[in-house]
PDB file of C-alpha atoms and ligand atoms in Angstrom:
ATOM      1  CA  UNK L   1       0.000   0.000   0.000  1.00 30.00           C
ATOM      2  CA  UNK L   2       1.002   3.283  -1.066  1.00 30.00           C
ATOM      3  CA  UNK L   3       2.214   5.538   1.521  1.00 29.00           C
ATOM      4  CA  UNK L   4      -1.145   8.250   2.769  1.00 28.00           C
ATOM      5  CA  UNK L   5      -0.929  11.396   0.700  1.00 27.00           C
ATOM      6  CA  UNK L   6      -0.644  14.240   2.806  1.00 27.00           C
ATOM      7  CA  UNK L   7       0.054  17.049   0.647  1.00 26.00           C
ATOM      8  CA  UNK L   8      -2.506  20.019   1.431  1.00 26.00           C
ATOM      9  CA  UNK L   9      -3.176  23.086  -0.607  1.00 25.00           C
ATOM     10  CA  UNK L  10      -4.251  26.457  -0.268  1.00 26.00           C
ATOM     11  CA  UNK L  11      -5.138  28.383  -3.394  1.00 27.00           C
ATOM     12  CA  UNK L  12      -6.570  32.031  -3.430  1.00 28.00           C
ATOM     13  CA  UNK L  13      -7.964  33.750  -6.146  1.00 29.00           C
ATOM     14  CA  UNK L  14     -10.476  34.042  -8.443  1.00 29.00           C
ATOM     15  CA  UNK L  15      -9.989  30.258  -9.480  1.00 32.00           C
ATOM     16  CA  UNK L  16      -8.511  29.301  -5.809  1.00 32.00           C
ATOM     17  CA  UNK L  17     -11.501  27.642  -4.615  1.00 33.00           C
ATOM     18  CA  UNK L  18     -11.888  25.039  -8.297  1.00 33.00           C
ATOM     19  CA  UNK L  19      -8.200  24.427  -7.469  1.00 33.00           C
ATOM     20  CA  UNK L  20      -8.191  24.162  -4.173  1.00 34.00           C
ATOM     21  CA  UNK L  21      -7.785  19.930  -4.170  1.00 32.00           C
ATOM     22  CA  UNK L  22      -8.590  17.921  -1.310  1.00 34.00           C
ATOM     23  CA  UNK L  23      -6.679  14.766  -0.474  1.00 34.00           C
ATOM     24  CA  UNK L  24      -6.657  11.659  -2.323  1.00 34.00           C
ATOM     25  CA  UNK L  25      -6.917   8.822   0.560  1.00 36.00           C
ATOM     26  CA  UNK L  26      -4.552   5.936   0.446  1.00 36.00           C
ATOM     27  CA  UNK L  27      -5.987   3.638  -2.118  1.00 38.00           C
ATOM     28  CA  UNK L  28      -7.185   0.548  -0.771  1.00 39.00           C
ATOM     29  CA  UNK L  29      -8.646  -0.102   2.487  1.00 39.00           C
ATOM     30  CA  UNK L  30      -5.213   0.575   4.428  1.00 38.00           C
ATOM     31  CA  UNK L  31      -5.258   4.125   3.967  1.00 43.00           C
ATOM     32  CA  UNK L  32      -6.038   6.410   6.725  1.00 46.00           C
ATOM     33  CA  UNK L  33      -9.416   8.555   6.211  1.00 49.00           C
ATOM     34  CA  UNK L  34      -8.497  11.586   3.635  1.00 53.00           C
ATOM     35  CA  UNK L  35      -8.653  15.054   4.456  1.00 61.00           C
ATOM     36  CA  UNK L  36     -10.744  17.594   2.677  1.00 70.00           C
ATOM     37  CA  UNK L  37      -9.182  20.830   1.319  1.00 71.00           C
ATOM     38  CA  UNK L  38     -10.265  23.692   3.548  1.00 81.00           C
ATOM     39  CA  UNK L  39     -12.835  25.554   0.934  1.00 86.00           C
ATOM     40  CA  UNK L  40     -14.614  28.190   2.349  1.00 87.00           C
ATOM     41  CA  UNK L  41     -18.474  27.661   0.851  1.00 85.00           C
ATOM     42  CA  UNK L  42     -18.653  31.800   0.154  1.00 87.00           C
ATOM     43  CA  UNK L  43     -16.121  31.399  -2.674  1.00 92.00           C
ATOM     44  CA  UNK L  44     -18.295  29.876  -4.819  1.00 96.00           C
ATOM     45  CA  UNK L  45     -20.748  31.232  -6.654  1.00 95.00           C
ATOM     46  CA  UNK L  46     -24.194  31.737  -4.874  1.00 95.00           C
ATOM     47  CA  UNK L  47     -26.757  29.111  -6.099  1.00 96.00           C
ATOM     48  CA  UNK L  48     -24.503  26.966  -8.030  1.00 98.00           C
ATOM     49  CA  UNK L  49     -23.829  22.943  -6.771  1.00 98.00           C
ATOM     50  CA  UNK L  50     -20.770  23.753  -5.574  1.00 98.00           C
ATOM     51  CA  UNK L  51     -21.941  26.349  -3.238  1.00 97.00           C
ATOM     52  CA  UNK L  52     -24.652  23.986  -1.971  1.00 98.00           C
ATOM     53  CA  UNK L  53     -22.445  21.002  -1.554  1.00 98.00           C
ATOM     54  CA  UNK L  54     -19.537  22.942   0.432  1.00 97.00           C
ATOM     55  CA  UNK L  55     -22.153  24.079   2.681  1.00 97.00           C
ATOM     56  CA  UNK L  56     -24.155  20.955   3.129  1.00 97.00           C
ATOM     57  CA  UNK L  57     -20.431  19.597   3.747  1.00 97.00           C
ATOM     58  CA  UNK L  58     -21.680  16.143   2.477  1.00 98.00           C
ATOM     59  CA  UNK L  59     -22.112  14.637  -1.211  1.00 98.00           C
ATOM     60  CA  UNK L  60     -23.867  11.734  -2.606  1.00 98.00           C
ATOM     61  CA  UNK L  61     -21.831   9.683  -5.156  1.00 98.00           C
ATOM     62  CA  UNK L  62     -22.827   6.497  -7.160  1.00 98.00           C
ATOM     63  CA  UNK L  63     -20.251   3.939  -7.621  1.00 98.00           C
ATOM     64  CA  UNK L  64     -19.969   0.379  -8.443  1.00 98.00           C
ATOM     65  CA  UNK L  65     -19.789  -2.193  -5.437  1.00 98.00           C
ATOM     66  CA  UNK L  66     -19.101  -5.110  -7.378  1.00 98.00           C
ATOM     67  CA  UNK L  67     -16.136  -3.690  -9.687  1.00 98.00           C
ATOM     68  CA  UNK L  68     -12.545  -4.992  -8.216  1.00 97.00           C
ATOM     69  CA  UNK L  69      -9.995  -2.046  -8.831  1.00 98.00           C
ATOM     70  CA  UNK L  70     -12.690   0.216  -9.132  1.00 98.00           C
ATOM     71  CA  UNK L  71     -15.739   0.346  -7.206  1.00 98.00           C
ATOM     72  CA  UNK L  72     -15.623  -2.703  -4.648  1.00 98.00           C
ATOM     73  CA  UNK L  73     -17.806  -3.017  -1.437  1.00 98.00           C
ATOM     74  CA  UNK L  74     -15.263  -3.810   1.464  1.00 91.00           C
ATOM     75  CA  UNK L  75     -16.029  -6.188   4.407  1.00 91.00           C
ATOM     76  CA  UNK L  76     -17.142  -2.440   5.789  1.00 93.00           C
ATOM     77  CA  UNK L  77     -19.985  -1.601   3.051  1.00 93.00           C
ATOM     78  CA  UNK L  78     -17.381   1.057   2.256  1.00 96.00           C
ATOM     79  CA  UNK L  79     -16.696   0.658  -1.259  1.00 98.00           C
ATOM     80  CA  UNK L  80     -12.429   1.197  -2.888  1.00 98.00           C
ATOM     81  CA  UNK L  81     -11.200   1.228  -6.445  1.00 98.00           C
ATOM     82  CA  UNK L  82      -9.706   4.193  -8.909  1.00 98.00           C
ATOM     83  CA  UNK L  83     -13.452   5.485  -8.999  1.00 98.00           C
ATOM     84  CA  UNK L  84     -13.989   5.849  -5.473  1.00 98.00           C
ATOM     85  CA  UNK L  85     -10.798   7.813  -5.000  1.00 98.00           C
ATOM     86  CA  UNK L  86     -11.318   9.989  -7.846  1.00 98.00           C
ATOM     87  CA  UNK L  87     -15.015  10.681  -5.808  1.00 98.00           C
ATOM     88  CA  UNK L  88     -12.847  11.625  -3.073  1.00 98.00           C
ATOM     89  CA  UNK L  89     -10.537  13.349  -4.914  1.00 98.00           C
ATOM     90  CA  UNK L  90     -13.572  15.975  -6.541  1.00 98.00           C
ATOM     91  CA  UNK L  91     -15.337  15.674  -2.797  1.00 98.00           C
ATOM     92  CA  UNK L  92     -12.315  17.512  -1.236  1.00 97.00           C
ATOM     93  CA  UNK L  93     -12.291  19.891  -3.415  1.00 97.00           C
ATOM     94  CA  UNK L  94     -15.404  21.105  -2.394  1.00 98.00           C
ATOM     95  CA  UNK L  95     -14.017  20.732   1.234  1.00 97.00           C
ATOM     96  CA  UNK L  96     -15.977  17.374   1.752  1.00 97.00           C
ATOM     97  CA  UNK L  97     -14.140  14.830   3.460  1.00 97.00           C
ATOM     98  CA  UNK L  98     -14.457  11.261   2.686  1.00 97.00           C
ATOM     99  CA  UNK L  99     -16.371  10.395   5.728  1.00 97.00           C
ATOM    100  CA  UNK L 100     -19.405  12.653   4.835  1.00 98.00           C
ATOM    101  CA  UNK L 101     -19.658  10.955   1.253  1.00 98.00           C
ATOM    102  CA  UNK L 102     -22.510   9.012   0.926  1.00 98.00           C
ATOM    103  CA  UNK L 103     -21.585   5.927  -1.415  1.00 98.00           C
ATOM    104  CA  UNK L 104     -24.697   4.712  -3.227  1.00 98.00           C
ATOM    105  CA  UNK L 105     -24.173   1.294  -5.239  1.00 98.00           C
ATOM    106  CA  UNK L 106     -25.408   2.225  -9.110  1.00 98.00           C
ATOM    107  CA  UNK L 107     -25.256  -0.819 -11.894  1.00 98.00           C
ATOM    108  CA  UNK L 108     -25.041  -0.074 -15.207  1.00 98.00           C
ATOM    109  CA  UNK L 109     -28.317   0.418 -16.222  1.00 98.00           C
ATOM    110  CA  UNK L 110     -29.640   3.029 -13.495  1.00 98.00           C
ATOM    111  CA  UNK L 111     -27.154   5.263 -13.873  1.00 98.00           C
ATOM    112  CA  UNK L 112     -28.653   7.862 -15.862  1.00 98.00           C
ATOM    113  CA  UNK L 113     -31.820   7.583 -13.584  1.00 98.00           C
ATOM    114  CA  UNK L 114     -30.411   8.377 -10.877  1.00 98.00           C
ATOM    115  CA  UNK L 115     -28.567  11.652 -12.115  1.00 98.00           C
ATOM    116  CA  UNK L 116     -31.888  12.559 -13.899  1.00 98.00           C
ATOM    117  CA  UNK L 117     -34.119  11.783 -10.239  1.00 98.00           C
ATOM    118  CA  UNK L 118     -31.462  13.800  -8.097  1.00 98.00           C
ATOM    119  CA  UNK L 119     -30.947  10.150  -6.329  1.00 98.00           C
ATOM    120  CA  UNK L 120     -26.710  11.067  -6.642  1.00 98.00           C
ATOM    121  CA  UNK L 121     -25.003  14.285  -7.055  1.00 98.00           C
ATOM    122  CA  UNK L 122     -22.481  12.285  -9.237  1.00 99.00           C
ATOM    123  CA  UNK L 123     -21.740   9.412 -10.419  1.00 99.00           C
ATOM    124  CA  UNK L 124     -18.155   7.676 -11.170  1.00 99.00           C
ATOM    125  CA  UNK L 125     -18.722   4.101 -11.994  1.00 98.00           C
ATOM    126  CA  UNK L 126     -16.626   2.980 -14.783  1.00 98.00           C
ATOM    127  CA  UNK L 127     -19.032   5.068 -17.323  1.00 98.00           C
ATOM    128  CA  UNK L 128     -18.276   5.656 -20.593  1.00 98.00           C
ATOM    129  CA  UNK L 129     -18.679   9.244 -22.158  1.00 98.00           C
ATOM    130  CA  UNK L 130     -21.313   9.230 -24.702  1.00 98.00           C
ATOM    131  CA  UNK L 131     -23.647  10.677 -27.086  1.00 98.00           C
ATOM    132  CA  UNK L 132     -26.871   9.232 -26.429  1.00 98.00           C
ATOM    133  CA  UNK L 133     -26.242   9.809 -22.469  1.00 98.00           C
ATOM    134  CA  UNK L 134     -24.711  13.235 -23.206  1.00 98.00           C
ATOM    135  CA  UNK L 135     -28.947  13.814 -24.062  1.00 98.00           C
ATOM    136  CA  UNK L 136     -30.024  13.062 -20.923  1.00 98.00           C
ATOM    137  CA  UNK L 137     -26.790  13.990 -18.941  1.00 98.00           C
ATOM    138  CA  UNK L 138     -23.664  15.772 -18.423  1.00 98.00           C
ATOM    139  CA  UNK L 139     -20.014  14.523 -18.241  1.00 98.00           C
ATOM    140  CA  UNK L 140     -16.655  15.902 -16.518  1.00 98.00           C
ATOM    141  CA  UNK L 141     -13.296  14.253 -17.726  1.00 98.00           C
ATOM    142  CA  UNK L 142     -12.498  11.931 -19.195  1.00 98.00           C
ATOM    143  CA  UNK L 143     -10.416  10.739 -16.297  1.00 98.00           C
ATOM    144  CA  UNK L 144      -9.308   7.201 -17.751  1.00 98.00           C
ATOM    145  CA  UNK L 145      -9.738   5.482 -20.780  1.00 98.00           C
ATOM    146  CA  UNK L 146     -10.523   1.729 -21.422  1.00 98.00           C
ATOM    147  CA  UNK L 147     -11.723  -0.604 -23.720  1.00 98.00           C
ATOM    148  CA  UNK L 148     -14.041  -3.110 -24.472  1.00 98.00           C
ATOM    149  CA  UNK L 149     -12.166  -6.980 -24.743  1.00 98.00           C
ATOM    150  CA  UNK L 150     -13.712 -10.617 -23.891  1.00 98.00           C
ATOM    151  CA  UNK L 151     -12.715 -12.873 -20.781  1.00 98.00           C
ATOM    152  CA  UNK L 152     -13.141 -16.635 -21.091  1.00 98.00           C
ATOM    153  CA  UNK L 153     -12.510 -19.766 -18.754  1.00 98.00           C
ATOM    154  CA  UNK L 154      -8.740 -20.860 -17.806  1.00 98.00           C
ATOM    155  CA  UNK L 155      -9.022 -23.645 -20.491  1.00 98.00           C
ATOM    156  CA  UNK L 156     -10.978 -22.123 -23.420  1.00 98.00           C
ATOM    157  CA  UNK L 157      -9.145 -22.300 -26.475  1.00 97.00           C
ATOM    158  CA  UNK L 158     -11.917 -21.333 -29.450  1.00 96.00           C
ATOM    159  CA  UNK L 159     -12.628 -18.104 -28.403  1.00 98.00           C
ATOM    160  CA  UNK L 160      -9.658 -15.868 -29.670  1.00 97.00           C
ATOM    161  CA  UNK L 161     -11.360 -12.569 -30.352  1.00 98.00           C
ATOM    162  CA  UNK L 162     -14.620 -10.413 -30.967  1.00 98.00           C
ATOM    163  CA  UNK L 163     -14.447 -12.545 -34.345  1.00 97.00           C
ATOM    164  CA  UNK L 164     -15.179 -15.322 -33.088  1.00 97.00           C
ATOM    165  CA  UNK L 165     -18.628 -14.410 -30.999  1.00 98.00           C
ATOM    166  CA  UNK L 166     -20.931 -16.233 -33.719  1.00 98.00           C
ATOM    167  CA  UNK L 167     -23.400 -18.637 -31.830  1.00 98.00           C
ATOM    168  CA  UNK L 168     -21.402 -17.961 -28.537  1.00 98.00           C
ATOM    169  CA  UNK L 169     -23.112 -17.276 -25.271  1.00 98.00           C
ATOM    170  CA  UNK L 170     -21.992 -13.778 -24.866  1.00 98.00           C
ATOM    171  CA  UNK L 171     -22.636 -12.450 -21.052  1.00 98.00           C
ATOM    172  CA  UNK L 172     -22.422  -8.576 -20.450  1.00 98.00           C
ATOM    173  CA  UNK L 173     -24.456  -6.155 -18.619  1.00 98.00           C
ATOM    174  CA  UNK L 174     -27.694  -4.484 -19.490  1.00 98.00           C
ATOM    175  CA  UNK L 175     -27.353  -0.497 -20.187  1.00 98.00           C
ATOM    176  CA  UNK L 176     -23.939  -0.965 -20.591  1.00 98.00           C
ATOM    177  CA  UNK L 177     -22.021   0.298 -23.966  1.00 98.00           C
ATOM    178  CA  UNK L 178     -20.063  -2.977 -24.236  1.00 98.00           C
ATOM    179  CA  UNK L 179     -23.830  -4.840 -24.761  1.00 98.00           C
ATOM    180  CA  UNK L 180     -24.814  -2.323 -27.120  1.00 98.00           C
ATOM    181  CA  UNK L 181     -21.722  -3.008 -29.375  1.00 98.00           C
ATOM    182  CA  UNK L 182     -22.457  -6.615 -29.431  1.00 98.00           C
ATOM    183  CA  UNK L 183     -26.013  -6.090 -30.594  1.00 98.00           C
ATOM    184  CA  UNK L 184     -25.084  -3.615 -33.027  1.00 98.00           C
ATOM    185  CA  UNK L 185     -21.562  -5.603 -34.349  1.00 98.00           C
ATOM    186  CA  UNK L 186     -22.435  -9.282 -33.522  1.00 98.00           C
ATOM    187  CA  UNK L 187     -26.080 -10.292 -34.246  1.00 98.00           C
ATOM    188  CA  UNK L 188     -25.065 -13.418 -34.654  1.00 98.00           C
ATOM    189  CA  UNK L 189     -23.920 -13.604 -30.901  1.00 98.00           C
ATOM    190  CA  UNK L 190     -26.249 -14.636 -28.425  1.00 98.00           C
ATOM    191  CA  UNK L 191     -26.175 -11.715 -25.863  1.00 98.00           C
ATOM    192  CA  UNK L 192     -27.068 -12.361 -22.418  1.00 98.00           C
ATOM    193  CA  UNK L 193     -27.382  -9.206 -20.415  1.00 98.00           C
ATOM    194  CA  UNK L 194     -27.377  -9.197 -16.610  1.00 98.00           C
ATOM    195  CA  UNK L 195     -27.623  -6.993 -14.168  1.00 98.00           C
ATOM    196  CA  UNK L 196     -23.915  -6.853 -13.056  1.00 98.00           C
ATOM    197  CA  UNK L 197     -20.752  -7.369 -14.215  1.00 98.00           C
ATOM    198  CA  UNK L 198     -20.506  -9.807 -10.891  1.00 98.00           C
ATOM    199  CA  UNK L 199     -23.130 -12.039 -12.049  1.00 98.00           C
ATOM    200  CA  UNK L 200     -21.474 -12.501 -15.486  1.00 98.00           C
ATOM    201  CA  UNK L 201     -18.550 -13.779 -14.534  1.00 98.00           C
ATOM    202  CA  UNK L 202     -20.492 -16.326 -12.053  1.00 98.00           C
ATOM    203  CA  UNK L 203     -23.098 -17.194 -15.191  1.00 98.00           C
ATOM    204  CA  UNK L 204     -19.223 -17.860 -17.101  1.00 98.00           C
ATOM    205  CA  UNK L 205     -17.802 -19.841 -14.027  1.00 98.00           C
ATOM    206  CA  UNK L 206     -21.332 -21.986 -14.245  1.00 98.00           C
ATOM    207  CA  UNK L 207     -21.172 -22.587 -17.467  1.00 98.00           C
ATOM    208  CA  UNK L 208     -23.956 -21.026 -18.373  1.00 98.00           C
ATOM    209  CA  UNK L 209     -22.198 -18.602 -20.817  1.00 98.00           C
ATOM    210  CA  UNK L 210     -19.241 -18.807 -23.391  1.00 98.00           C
ATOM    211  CA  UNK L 211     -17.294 -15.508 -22.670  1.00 98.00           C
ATOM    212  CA  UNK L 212     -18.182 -12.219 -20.733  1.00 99.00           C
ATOM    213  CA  UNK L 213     -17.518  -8.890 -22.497  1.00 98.00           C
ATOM    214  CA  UNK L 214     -17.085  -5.214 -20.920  1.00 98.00           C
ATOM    215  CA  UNK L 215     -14.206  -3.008 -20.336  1.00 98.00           C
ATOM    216  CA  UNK L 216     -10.497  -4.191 -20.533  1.00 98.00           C
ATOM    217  CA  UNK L 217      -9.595  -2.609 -17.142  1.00 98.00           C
ATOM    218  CA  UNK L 218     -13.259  -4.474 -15.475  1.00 98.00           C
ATOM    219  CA  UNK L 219     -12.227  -7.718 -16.689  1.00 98.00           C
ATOM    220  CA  UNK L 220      -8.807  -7.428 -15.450  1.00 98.00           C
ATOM    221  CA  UNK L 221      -9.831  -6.846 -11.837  1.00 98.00           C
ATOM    222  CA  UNK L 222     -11.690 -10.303 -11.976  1.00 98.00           C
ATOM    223  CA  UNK L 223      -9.227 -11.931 -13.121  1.00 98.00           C
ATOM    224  CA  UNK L 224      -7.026 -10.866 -10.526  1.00 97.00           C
ATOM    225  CA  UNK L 225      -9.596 -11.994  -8.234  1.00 96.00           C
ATOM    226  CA  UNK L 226      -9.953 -15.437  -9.544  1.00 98.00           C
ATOM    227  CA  UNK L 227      -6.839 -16.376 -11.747  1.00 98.00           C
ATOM    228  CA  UNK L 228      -7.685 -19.658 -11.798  1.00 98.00           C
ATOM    229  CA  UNK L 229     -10.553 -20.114 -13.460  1.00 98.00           C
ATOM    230  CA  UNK L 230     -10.386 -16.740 -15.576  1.00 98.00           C
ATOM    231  CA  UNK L 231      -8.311 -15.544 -17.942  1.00 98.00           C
ATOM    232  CA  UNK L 232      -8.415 -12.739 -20.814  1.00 98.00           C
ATOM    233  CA  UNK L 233      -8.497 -13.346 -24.701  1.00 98.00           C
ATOM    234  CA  UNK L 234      -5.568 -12.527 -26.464  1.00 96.00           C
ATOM    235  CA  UNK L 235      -4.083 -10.608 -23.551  1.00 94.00           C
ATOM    236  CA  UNK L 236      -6.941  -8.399 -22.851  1.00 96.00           C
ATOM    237  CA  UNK L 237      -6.748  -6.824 -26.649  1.00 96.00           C
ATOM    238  CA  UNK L 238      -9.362  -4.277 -26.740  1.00 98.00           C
ATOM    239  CA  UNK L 239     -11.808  -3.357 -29.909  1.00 98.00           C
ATOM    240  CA  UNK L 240     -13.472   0.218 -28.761  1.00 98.00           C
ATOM    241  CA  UNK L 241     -12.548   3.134 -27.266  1.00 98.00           C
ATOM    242  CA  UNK L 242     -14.026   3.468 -23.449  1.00 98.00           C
ATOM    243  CA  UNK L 243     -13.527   7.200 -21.635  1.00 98.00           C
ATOM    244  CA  UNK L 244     -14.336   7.184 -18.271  1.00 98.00           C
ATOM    245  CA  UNK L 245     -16.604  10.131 -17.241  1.00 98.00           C
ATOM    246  CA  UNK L 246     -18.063  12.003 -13.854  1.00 99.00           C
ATOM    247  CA  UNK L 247     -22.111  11.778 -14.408  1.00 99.00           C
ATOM    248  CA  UNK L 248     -23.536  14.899 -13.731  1.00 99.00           C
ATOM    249  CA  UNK L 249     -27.014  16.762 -14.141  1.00 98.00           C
ATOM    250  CA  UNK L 250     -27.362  17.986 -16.919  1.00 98.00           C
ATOM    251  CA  UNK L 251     -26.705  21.499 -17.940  1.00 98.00           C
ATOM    252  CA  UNK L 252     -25.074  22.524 -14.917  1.00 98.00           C
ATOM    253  CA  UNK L 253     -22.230  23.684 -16.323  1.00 98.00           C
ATOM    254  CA  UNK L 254     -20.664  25.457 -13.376  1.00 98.00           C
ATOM    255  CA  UNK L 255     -20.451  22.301 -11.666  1.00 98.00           C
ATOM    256  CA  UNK L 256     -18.639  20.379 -15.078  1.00 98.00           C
ATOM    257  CA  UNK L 257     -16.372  23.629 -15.487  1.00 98.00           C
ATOM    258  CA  UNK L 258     -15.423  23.027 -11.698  1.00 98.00           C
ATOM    259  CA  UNK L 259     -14.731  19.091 -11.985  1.00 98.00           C
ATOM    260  CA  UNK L 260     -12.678  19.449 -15.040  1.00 98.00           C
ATOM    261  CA  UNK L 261     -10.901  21.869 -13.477  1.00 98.00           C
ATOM    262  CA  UNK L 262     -10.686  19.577 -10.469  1.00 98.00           C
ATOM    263  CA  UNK L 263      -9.892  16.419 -12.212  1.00 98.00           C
ATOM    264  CA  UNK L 264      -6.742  18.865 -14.188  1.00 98.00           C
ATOM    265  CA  UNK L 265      -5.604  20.139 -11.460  1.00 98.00           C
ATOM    266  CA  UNK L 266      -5.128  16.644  -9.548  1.00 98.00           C
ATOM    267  CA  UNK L 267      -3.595  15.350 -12.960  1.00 98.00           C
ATOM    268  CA  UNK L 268      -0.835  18.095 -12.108  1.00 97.00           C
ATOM    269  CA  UNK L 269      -0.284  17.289  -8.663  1.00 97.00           C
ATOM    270  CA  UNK L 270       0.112  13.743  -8.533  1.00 96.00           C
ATOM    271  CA  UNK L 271      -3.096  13.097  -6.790  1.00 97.00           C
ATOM    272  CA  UNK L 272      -4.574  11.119  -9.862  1.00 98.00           C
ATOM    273  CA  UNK L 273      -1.720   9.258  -9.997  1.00 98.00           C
ATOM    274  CA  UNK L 274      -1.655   8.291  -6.368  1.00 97.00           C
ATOM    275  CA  UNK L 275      -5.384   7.684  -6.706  1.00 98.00           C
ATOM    276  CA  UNK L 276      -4.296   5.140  -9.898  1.00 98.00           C
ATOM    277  CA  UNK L 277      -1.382   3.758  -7.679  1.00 97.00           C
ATOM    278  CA  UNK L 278      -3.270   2.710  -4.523  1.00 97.00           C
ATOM    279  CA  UNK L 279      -5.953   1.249  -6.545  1.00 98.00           C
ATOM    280  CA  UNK L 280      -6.144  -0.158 -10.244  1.00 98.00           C
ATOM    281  CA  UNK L 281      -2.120   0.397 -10.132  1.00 97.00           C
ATOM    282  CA  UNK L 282      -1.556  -2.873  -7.981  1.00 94.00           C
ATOM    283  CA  UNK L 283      -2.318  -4.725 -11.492  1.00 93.00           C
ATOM    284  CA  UNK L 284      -2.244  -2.504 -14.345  1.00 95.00           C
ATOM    285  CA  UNK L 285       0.229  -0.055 -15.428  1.00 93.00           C
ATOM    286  CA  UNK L 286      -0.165   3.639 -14.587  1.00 93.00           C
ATOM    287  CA  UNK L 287      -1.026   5.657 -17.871  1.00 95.00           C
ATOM    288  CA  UNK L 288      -0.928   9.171 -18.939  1.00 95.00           C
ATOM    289  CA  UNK L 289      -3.944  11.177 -17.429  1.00 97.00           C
ATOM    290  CA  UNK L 290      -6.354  12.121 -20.538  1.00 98.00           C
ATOM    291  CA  UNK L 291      -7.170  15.148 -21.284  1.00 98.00           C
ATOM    292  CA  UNK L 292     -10.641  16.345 -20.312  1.00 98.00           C
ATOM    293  CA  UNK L 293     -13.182  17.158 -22.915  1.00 98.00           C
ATOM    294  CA  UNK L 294     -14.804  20.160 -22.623  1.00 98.00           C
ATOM    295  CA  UNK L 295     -17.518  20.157 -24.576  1.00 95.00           C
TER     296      UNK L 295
HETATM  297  N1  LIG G   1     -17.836   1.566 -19.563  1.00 84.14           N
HETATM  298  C1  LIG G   1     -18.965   0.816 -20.013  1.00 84.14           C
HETATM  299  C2  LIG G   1     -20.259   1.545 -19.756  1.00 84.14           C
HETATM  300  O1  LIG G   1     -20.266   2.608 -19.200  1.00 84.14           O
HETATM  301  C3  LIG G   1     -18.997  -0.568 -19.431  1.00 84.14           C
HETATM  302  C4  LIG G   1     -18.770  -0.631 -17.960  1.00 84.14           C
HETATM  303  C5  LIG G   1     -20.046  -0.463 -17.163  1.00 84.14           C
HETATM  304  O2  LIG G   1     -21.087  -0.953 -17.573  1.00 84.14           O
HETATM  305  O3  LIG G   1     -19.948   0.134 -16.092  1.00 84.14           O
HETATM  306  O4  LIG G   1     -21.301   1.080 -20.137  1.00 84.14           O
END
């Protein structure tokens, strides 16, 4: 486990408070709690989320619970992974310390629902920046990007890439992108949609499916978990682009403008990398931050 970060600082200025980064915790569950920037709520603007938020002094963040790496529910209910950090990470900028984040488990499917129903504030649970969601949402970042590949059983030997999906039990997750792009690229694959990416990979360990697809980085964290059984096609080679956005309501864009500065800002100070390093880092290698989109 990666050292706590315990770097703290104080920006003033017009742009002090967007900058003003809390503390990434330790990644993991070893880390001691994070501390929260000290933003004063007056220095952002009156009425806008961030205002509200710093003053409430607590947030409401959707995440997966299910996701090794990324969003996984410790033995505490507390879930860890990149994505819960990177919550933290835009939490203490608004002076919010990890303790007064409520963590609320979204799947892929309900994502979008609960930005549009006020049910989270955010959400950071391995979701890909798109167009059709861009209509009914908003995105910060990207903050990562990843890609969609296929993971089989240890001893499978006839599945050796999206080409060879035809008449294959193909397990992924309904709402997600990575289901979409088999409907639309592999009619000829029998898609099975579940509800998580959790119960794919125990529908593949039963038998009951061929190959499970989603995200490169997803698939890697299970087989991690589970090495034995599980392994990745062709060395996790992936077929589509994935960027990994912050779900936000949409058209508040004083709140986007202030987590893109937030997620630059921590791409500059190490605290996305320490975020990376404590988390998805144990496995995969650390990449280049992307740059965010703003759109
Ligand atoms: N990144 C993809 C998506 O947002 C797949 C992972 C997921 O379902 O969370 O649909």
């Amino acid at each position: 486990m990666a050292s706590p970060l315990n770097r703290r600082l104080f920006l003033t200025g017009s742009v002090g408070a967007a900058a003003a980064l809390g503390l990434a915790a330790c990644g993991g569950t070893g880390g001691g709690e994070p501390e929260a920037a000290e933003v004063d709520a007056s220095s952002f603007a009156e009425g806008s989320t961030m205002a509200a938020l710093a003053e409430a002094g607590k947030i409401t963040i959707g995440t997966k619970f299910d996701q090794p790496l990324f969003g996984l529910a410790g033995p505490d209910g507390e879930p860890v992974g990149f994505d819960v950090e990177i919550g933290k990470i835009l939490a203490g900028a608004l002076g919010i310390e990890a303790g007064n984040i409520e963590w609320v488990e979204t799947v892929s499917a309900n994502r979008e629902p609960f930005i549009e129903n006020g049910q989270v504030d955010l959400v950071v649970a391995t979701y890909t920046i798109n167009d059709t969601r861009k209509e009914v949402i908003d995105f910060a970042g990207p903050y990562y990007v990843a890609g969609q590949a296929l993971m089989v059983l240890v001893d499978n030997e006839d599945i050796t890439g999206e080409d060879s999906l035809a008449g294959k039990k193909v397990a992924s997750v309904e709402g997600s992108t990575p289901a979409q792009y088999i409907l639309d690229n592999h009619p000829d694959a029998e898609l099975v949609n579940f509800d998580t990416y959790s119960n794919c990979v125990t529908a593949l360990i039963n038998g009951q499916v061929d190959v499970v697809t989603t995200d490169n980085v997803i698939l890697a964290g299970f087989v991690e978990s589970d090495p034995d059984n599980l392994k990745l096609v062709n060395d996790g080679e992936t077929f589509t682009e994935e960027p990994y956005g912050v779900g936000l309501a949409k058209g508040d864009d004083d709140f986007r403008t202030f987590l893109n500065d937030t997620l630059e800002a921590a791409y500059e100070d190490g605290t996305w990398a320490e975020a990376w390093e404590g988390t998805a880092g144990a496995v995969l290698p650390t990449p280049d931050p992307p740059a965010v989109d703003r759109y």
